[in-house]
Short mmCIF file of C-alpha atoms and ligand atoms in Angstrom, two decimals:
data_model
loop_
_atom_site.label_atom_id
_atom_site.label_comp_id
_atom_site.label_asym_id
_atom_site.label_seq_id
_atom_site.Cartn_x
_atom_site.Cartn_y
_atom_site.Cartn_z
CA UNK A 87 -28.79 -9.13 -9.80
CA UNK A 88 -25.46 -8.69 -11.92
CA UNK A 89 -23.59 -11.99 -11.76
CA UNK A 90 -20.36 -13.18 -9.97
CA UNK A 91 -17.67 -13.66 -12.72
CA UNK A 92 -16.73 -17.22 -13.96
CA UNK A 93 -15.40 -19.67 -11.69
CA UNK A 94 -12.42 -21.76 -13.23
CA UNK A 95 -10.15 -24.24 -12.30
CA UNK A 96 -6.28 -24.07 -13.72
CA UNK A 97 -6.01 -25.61 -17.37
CA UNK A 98 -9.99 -26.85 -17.73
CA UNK A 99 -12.66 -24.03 -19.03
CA UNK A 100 -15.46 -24.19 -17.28
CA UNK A 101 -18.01 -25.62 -19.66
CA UNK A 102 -15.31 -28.65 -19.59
CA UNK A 103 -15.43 -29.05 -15.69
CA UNK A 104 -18.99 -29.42 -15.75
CA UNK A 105 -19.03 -31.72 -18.68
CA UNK A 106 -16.76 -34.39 -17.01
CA UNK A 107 -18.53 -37.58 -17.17
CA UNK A 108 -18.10 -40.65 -13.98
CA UNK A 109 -15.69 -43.43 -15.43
CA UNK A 110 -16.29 -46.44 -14.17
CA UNK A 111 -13.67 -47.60 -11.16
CA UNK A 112 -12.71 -43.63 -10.90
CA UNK A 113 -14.04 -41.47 -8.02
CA UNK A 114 -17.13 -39.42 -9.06
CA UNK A 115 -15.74 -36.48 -9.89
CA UNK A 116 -16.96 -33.19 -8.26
CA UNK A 117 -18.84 -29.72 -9.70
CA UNK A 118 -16.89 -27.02 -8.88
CA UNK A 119 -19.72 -24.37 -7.22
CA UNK A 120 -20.29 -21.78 -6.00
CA UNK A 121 -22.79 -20.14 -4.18
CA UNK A 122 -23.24 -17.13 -7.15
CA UNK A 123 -22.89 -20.12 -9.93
CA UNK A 124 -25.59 -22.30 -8.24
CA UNK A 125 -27.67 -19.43 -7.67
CA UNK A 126 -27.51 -18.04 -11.33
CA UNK A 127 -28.69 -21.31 -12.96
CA UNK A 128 -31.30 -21.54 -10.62
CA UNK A 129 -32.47 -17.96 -11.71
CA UNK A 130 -32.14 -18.48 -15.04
CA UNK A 131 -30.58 -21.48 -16.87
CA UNK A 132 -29.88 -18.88 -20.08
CA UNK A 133 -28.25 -16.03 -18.08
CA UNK A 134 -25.99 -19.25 -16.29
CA UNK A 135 -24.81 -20.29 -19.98
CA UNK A 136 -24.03 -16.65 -20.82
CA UNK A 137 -21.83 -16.61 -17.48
CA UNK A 138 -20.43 -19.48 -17.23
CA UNK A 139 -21.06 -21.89 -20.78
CA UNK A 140 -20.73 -19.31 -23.77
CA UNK A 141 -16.70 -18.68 -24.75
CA UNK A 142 -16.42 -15.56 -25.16
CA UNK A 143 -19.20 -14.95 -22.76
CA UNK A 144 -21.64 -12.05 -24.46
CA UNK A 145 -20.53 -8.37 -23.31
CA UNK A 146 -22.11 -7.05 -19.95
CA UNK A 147 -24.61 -4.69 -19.13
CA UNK A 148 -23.92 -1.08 -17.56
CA UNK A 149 -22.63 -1.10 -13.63
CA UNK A 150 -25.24 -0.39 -10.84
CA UNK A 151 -25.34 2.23 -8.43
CA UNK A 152 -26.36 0.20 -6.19
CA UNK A 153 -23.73 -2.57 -6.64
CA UNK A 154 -20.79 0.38 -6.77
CA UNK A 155 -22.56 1.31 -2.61
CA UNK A 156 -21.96 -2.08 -2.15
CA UNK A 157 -18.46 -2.45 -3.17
CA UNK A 158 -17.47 0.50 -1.80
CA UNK A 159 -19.04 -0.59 2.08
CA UNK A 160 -17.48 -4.04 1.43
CA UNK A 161 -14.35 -2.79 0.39
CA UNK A 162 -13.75 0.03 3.26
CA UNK A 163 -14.48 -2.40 5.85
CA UNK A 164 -11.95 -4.87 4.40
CA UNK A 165 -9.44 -2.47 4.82
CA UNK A 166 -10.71 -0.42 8.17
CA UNK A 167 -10.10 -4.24 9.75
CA UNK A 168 -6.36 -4.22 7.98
CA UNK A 169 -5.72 -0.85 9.91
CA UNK A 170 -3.31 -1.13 13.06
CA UNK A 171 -5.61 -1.04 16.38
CA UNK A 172 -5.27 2.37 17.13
CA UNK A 173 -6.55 3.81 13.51
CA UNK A 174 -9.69 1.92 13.80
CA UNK A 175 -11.57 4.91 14.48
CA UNK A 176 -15.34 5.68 12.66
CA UNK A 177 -13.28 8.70 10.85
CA UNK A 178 -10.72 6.51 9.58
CA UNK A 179 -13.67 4.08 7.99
CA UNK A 180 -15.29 7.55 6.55
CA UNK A 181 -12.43 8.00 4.48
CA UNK A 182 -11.52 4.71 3.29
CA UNK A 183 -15.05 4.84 2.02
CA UNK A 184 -14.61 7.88 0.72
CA UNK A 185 -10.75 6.24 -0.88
CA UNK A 186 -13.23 2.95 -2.52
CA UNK A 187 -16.25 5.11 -3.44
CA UNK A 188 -17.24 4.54 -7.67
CA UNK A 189 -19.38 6.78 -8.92
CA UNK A 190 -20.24 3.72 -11.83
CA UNK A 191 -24.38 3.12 -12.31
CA UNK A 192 -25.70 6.75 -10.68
CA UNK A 193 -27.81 8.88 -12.18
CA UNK A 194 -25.50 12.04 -12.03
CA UNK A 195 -22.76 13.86 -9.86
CA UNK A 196 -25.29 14.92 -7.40
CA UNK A 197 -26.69 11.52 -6.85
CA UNK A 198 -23.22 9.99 -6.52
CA UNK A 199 -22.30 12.31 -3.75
CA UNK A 200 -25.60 12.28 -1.93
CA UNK A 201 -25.03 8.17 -1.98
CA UNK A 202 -21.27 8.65 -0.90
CA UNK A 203 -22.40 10.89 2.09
CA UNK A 204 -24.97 8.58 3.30
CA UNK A 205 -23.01 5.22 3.02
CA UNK A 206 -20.41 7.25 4.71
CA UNK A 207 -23.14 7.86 7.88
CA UNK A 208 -23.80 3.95 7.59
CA UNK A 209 -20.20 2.54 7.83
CA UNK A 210 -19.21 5.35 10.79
CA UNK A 211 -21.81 4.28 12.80
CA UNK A 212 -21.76 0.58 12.73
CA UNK A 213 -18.10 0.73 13.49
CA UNK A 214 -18.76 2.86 16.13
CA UNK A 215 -20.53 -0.51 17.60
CA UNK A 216 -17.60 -2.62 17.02
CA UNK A 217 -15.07 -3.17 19.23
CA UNK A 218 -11.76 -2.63 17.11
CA UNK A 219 -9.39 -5.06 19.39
CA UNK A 220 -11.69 -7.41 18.51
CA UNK A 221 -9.92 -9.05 15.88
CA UNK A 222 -11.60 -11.29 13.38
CA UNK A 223 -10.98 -14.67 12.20
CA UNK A 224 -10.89 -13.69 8.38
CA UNK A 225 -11.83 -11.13 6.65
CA UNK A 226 -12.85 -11.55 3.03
CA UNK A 227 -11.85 -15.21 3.32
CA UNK A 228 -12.11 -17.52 0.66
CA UNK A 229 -12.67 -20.84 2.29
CA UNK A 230 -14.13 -24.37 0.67
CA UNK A 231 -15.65 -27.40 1.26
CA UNK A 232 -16.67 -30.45 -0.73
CA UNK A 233 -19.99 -32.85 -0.30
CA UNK A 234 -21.15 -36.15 -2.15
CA UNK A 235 -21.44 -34.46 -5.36
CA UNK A 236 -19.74 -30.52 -4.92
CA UNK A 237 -16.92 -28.47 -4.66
CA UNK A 238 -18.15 -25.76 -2.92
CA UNK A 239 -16.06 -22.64 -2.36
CA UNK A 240 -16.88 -18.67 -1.72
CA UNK A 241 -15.74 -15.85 0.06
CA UNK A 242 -17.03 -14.69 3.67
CA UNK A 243 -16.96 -10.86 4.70
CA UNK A 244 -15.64 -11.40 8.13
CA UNK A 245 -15.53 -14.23 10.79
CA UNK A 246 -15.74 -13.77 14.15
CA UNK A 247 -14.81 -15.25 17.30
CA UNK A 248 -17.58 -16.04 20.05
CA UNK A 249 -16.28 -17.99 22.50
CA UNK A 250 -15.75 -21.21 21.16
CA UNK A 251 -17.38 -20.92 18.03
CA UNK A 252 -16.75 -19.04 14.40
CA UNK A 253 -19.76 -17.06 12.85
CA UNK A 254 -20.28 -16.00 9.79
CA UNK A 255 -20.96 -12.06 9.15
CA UNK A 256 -21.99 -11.33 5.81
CA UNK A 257 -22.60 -7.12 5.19
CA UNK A 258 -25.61 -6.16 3.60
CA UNK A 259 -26.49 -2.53 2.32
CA UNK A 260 -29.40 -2.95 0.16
CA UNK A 261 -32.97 -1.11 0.74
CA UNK A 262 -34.91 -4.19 2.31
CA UNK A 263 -34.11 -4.75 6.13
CA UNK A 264 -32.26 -8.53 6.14
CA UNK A 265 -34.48 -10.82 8.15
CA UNK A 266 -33.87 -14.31 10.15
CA UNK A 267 -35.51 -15.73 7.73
CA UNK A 268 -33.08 -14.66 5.14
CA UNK A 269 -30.33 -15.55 7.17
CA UNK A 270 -31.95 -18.80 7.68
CA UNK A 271 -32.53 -19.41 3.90
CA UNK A 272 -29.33 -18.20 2.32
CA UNK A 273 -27.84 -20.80 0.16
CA UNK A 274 -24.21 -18.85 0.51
CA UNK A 275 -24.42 -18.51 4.12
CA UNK A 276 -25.41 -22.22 4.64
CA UNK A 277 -22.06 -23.36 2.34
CA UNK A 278 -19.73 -20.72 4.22
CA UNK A 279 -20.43 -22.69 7.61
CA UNK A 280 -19.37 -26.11 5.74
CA UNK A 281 -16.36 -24.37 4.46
CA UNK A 282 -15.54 -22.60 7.79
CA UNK A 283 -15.70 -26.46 9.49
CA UNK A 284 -13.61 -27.74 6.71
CA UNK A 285 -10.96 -24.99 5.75
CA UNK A 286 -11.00 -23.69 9.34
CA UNK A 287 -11.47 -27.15 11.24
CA UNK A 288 -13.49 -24.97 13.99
CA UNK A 289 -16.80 -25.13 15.25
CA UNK A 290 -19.51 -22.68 13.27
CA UNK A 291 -23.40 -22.83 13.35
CA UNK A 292 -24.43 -18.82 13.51
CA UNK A 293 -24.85 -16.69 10.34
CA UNK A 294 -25.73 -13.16 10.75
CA UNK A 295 -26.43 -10.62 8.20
CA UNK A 296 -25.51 -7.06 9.33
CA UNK A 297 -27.57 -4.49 7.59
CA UNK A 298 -25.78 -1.42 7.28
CA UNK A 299 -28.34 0.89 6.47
CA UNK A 300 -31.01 0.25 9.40
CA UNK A 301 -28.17 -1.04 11.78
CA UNK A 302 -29.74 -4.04 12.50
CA UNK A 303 -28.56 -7.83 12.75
CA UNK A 304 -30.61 -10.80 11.28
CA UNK A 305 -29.28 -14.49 12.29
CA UNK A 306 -29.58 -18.52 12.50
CA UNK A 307 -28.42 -21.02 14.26
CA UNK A 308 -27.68 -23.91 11.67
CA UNK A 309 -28.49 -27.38 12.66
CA UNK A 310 -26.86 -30.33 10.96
CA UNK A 311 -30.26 -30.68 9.51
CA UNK A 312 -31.15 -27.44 7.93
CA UNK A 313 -27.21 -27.92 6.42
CA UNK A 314 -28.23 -31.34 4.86
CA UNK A 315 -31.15 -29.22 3.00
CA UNK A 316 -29.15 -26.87 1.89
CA UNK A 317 -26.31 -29.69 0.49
CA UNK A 318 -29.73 -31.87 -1.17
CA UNK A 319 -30.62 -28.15 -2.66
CA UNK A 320 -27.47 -27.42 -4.22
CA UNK A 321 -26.70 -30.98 -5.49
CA UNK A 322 -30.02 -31.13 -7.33
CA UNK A 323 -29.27 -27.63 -8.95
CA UNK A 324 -25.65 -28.74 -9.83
CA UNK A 325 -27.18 -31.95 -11.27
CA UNK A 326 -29.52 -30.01 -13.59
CA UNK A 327 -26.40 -27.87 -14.72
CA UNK A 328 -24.68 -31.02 -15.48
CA UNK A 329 -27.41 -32.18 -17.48
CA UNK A 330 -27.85 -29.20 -19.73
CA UNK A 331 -24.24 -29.25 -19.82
CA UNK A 332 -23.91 -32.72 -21.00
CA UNK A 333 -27.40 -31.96 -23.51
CA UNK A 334 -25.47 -29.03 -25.20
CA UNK A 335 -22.18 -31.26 -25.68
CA UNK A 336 -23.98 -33.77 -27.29
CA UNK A 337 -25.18 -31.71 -29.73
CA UNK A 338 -28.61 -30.03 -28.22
CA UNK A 339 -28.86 -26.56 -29.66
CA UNK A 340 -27.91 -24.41 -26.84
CA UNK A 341 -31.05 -22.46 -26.16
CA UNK A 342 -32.98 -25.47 -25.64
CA UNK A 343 -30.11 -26.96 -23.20
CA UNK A 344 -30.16 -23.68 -21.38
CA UNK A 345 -33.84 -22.50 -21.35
CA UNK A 346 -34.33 -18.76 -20.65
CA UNK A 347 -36.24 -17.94 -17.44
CA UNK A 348 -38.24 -14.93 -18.48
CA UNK A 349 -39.35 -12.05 -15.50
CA UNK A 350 -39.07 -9.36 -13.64
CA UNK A 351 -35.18 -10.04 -13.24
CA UNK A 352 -34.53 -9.52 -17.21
CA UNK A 353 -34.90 -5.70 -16.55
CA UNK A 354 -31.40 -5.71 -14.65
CA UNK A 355 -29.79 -9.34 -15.42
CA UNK A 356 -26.56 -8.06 -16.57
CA UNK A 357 -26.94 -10.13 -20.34
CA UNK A 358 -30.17 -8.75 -21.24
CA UNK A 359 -28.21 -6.75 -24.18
CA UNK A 360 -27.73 -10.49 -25.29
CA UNK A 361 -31.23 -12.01 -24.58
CA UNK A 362 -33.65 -11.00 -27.43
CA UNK A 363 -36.13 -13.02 -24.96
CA UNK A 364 -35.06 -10.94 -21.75
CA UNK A 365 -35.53 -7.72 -23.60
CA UNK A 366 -38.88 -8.71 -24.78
CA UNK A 367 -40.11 -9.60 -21.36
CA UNK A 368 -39.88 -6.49 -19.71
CA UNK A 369 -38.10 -2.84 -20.10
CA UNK A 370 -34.93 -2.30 -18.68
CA UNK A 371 -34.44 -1.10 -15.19
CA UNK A 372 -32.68 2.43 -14.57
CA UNK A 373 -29.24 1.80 -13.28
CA UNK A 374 -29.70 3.84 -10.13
CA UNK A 375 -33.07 2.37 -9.23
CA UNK A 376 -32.65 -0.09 -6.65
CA UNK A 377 -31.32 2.70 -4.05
CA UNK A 378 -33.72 3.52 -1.41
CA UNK A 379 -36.75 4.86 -2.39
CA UNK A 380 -36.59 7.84 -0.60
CA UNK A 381 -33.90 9.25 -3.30
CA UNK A 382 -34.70 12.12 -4.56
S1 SF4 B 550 -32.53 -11.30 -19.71
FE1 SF4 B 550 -33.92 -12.66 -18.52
S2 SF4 B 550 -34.20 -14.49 -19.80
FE2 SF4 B 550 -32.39 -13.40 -20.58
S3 SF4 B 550 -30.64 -14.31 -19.55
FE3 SF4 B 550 -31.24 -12.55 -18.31
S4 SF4 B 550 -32.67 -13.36 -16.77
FE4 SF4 B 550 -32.49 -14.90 -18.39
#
């Protein structure tokens, strides 16, 4: 899937942050991660150097009309939650949909309204479910959290309040119904929970993932176990980065330091107009094709 952009921290490019070596006597200094970054090497070291190595990073591929539904739930629900109480309402959600909706990766006019109309059914219905007193914790909240080795940051869609206890509600509004075992195996949702107990300093075990389309709810409980797998997970993928990193620096030629990953995923990684090896590996994906298909 198209990437998240660059992480950066103030005054240090990126390929520097994750080039910094341990001095002796000094703390061991931390990789600055996130879910998207972690996830994009471990896809595909190449399309990870494209991202997040390679200054200026090579131009990007068209948008996707699936990532412009996306944006456009996300983005309406964002605001439908910064409505007063009393303009909660499943019309008023309609139309900020309506206010957010891109027509960028579809096929034509008619597809882009057909799309708009039925992610329009999606978001009035599931906030017809909700309770709109129900206020919640955060919405779009960036919150962070460090380990042994990371600096772990991202952005949640919403946090709730049950009872004592924070959870984690991520939106989803792609075809495939989310499952508990998704929930369960979700590197991002795993690192929101340690950033909720650190940035938040509240309990939080439950992820869900609310899938817009089928109205259905997928969810874990996370044990301080299954969190420790997902820490050991991440570390050794931000220990490989810093490897290639460190390989490249020292003079490896940067394909080699950043191998490409060849599949099924070079037909709509966002660099493929870069990746000679990408393009070879399979033909490019229709922009519009991951909507449902039962689009006509
Ligand atoms: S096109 Fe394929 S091989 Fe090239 S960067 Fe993208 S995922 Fe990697």
């Amino acid at each position: 899937m198209p990437s998240a952009p660059p992480d950066s921290v103030a005054g240090m490019a990126p390929r520097q942050q994750d080039a910094q070596l341990d001095l002796p006597g000094m703390p061991r200094r931390l990789f600055a991660a996130t879910p998207s970054k972690l996830a994009t090497f471990a896809d595909c070291p190449r399309r990870y150097r494209y991202a997040y190595v390679d200054r200026p990073a090579p131009p990007r591929g068209p948008a996707w009309a699936h990532n412009s539904v996306g944006a456009a739930v996300h983005a309406a629900l964002r605001s439908w939650w910064e409505l007063p109480v009393g303009r909660r309402t499943p019309g008023a959600a309609r139309q900020l949909l309506y206010s957010h909706w891109s027509t960028a990766g579809f096929r034509d006019a008619e597809q882009a309204d057909r799309w708009r109309a039925r992610a329009a059914g999606w978001i009035t219905d599931y906030v017809a479910g909700l309770d709109p007193t129900d206020e919640p914790v955060g919405t779009e909240r960036q919150v962070a959290a460090t380990t042994e080795r990371l600096a772990l940051s991202g952005r949640i869609d919403r946090i709730d309040q049950r009872g004592d206890e924070l959870v984690i509600v991520d939106y989803k509004t792609g075809r495939a119904v989310s499952t508990d075992d998704e929930a369960r195996g979700s590197p991002a949702l795993a690192a929101y929970v340690l950033g909720v107990r650190r940035t938040l300093r509240r309990p939080c075990s439950r992820v869900e993932l609310h899938h817009l389309p089928s109205g259905t709810v997928a969810a874990f409980e996370h044990t301080e176990r299954s969190l420790a797998n997902h820490v050991r997970r991440a570390e050794d993928v931000a220990a490989d980065i810093g490897a290639a990193t460190a390989a490249r620096d020292a003079g490896e030629d940067p394909d080699v330091a950043f191998p490409a990953a060849p599949g099924r995923q070079c037909g709509w990684c966002d660099f493929r107009p870069s990746c000679p090896t990408g393009q070879a590996a399979t033909p490019p994906r229709e922009t519009w094709s991951f909507l449902a298909e039962d689009d006509g």
